[in-house]
mmCIF file of C-alpha atoms in Angstrom:
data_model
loop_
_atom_site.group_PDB
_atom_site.id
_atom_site.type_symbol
_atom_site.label_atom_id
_atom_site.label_comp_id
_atom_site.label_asym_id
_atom_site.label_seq_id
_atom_site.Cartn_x
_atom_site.Cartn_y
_atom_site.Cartn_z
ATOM 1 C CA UNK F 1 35.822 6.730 -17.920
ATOM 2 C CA UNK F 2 35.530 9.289 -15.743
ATOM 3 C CA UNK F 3 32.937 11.705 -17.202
ATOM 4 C CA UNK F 4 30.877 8.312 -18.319
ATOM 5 C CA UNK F 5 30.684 7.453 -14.390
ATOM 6 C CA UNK F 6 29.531 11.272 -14.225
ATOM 7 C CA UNK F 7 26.824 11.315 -16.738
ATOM 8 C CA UNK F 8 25.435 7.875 -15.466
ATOM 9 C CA UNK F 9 25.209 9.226 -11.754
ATOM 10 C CA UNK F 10 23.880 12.630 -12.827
ATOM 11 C CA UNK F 11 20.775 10.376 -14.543
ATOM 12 C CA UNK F 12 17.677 10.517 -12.437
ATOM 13 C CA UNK F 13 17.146 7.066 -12.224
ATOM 14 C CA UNK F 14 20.373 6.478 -9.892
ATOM 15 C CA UNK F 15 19.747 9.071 -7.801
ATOM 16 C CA UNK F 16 16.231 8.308 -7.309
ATOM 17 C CA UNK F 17 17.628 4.841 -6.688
ATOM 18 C CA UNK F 18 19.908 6.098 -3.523
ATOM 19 C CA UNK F 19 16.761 7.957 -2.768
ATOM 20 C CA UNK F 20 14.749 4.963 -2.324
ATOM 21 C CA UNK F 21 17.182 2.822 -0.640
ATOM 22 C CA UNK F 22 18.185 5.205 1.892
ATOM 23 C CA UNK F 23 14.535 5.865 2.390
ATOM 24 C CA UNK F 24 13.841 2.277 2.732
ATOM 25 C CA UNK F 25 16.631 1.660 5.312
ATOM 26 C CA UNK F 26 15.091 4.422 7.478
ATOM 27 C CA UNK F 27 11.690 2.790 6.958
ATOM 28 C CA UNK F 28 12.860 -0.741 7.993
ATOM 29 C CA UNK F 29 13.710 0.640 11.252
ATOM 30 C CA UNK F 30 10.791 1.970 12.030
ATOM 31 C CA UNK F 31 9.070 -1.220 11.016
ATOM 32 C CA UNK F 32 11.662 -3.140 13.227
ATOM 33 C CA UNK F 33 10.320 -1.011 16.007
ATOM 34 C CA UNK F 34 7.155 -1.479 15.522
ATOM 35 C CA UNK F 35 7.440 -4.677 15.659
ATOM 36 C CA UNK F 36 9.816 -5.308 18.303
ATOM 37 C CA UNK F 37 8.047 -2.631 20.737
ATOM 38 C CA UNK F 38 4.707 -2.384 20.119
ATOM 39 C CA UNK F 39 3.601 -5.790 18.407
ATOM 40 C CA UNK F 40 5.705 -8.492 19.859
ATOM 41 C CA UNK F 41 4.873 -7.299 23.309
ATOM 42 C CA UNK F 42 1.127 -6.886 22.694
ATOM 43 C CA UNK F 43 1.262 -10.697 21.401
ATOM 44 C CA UNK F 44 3.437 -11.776 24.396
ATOM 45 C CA UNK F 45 0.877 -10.337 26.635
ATOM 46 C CA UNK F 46 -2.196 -12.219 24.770
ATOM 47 C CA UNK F 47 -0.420 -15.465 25.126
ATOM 48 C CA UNK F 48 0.885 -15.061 28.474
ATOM 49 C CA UNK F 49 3.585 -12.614 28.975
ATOM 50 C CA UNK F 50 5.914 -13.950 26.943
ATOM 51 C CA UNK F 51 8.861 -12.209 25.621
ATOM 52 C CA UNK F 52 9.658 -13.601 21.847
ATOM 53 C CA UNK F 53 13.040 -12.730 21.535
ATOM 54 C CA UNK F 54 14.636 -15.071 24.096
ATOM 55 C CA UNK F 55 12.536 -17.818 22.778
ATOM 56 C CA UNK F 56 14.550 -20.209 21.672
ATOM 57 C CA UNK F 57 15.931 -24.334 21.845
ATOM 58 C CA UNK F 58 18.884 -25.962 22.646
ATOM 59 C CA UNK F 59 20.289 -28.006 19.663
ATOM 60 C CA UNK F 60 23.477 -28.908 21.738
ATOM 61 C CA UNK F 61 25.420 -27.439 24.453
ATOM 62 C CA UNK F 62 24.951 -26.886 27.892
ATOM 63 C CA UNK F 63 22.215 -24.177 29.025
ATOM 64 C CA UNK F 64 20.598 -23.627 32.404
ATOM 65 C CA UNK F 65 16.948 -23.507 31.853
ATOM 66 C CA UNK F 66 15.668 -19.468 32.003
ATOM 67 C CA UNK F 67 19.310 -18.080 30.392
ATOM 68 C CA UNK F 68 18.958 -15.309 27.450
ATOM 69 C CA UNK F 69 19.661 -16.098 24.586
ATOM 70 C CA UNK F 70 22.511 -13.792 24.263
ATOM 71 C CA UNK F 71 23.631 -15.644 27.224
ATOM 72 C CA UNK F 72 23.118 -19.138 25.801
ATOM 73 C CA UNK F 73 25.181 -18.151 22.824
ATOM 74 C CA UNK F 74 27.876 -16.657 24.480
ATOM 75 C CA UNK F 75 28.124 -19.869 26.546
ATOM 76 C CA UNK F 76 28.702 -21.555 23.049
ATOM 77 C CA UNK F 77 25.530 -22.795 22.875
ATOM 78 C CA UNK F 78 23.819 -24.409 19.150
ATOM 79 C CA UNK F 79 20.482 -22.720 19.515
ATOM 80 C CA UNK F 80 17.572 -22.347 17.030
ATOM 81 C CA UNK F 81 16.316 -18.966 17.885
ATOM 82 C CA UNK F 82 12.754 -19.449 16.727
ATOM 83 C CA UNK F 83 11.586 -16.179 18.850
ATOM 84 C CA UNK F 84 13.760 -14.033 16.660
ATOM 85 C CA UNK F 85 12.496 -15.622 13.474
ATOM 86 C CA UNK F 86 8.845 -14.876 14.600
ATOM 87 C CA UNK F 87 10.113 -11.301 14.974
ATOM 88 C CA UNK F 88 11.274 -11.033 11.521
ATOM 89 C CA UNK F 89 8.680 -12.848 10.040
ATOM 90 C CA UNK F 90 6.149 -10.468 11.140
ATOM 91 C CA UNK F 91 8.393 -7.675 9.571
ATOM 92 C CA UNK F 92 8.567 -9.388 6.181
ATOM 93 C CA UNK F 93 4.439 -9.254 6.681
ATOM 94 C CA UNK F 94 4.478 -5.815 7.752
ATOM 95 C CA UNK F 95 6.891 -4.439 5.374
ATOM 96 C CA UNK F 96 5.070 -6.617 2.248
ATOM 97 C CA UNK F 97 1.597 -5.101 3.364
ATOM 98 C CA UNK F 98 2.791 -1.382 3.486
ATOM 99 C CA UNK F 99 4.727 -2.050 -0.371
ATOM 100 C CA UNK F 100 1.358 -3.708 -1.697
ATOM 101 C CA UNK F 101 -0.276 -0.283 -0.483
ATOM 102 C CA UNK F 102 2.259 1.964 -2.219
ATOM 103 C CA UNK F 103 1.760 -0.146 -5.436
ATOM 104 C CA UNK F 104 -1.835 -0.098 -5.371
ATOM 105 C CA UNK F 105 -2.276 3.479 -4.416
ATOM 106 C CA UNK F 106 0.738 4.374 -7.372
ATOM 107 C CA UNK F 107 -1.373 1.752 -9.597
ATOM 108 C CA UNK F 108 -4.439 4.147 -9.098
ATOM 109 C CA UNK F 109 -2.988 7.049 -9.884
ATOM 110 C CA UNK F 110 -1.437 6.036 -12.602
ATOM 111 C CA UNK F 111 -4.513 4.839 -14.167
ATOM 112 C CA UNK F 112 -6.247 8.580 -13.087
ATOM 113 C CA UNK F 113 -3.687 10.223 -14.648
ATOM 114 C CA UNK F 114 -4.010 8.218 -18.250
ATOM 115 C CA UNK F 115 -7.680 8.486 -17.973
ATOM 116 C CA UNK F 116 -7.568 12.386 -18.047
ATOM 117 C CA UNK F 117 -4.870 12.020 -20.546
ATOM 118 C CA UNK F 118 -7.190 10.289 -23.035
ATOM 119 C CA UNK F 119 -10.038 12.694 -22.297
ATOM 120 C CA UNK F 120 -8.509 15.319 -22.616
ATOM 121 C CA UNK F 121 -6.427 14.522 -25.639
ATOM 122 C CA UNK F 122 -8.827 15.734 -28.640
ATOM 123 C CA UNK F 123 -10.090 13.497 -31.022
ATOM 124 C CA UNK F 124 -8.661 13.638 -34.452
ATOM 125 C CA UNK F 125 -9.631 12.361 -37.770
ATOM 126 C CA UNK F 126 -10.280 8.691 -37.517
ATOM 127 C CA UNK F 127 -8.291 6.396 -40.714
ATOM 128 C CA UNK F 128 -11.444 6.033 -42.505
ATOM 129 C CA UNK F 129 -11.934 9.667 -42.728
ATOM 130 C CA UNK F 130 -8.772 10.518 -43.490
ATOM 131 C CA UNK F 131 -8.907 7.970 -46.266
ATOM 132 C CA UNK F 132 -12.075 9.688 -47.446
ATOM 133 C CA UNK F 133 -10.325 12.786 -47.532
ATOM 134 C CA UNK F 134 -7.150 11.736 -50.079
ATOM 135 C CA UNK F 135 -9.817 9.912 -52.017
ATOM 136 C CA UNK F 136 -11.866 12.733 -52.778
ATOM 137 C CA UNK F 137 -8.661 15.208 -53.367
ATOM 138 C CA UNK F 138 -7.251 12.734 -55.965
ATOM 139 C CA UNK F 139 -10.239 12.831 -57.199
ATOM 140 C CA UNK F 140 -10.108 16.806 -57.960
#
């Protein structure tokens, strides 16, 4: 069981996997980031300095009005953090966009590369000619 779990690691797919996902992870967190320090801000600022990530609305519980929402939760607070959600939603976007470019930039080089493939493959005999051919050596 042993050397099967080594041959299946030692495949490139699985390692390219942990590749990927530790590449993503990194990647999230930039994308968190971005959002959370350069977007959110800028969009606070439009709509009138307005910080998104304490926006949220008491459900039930007790809250003095201006409290964080770390506060308001701590306090035991039921609070639908709609701020945060904003936040993340704008990450799905984000992250969704930048996948959609990797796809459609792999997509088009992918097609490049079969495209040369095809050119530069030479042509060979098509069936009808190599029909011919048997046809006229039975013949002989």
């Amino acid at each position: 069981m042993l050397s099967e779990f080594k041959v299946f690691i030692a495949k490139g797919n699985v390692m390219q996997l942990a590749v990927a996902v530790i590449i993503g992870a990194a990647f999230g967190k930039i994308v968190t980031s971005m959002t959370d320090d350069l977007i959110m801000p800028l969009v606070g600022a439009l709509v009138g300095d307005v910080d998104f990530s304490n926006k949220y609305v008491v459900l039930s519980g007790d809250v003095a009005p201006g409290t964080s929402l770390a506060a308001a939760r701590e306090a035991g607070a039921n609070v639908l953090a709609w701020g945060n959600f904003v936040s993340m939603a704008i990450n799905f976007v984000i992250l969704a966009f930048v996948i959609f470019l990797l796809v459609r930039y792999t997509n088009k080089v992918m097609a490049r590369f079969e495209k040369q493939a095809e050119e530069a493959a030479p042509a060979g005999p098509t069936e009808v000619e190599l029909l011919a051919e048997i046809r006229d050596a039975l013949k002989k």
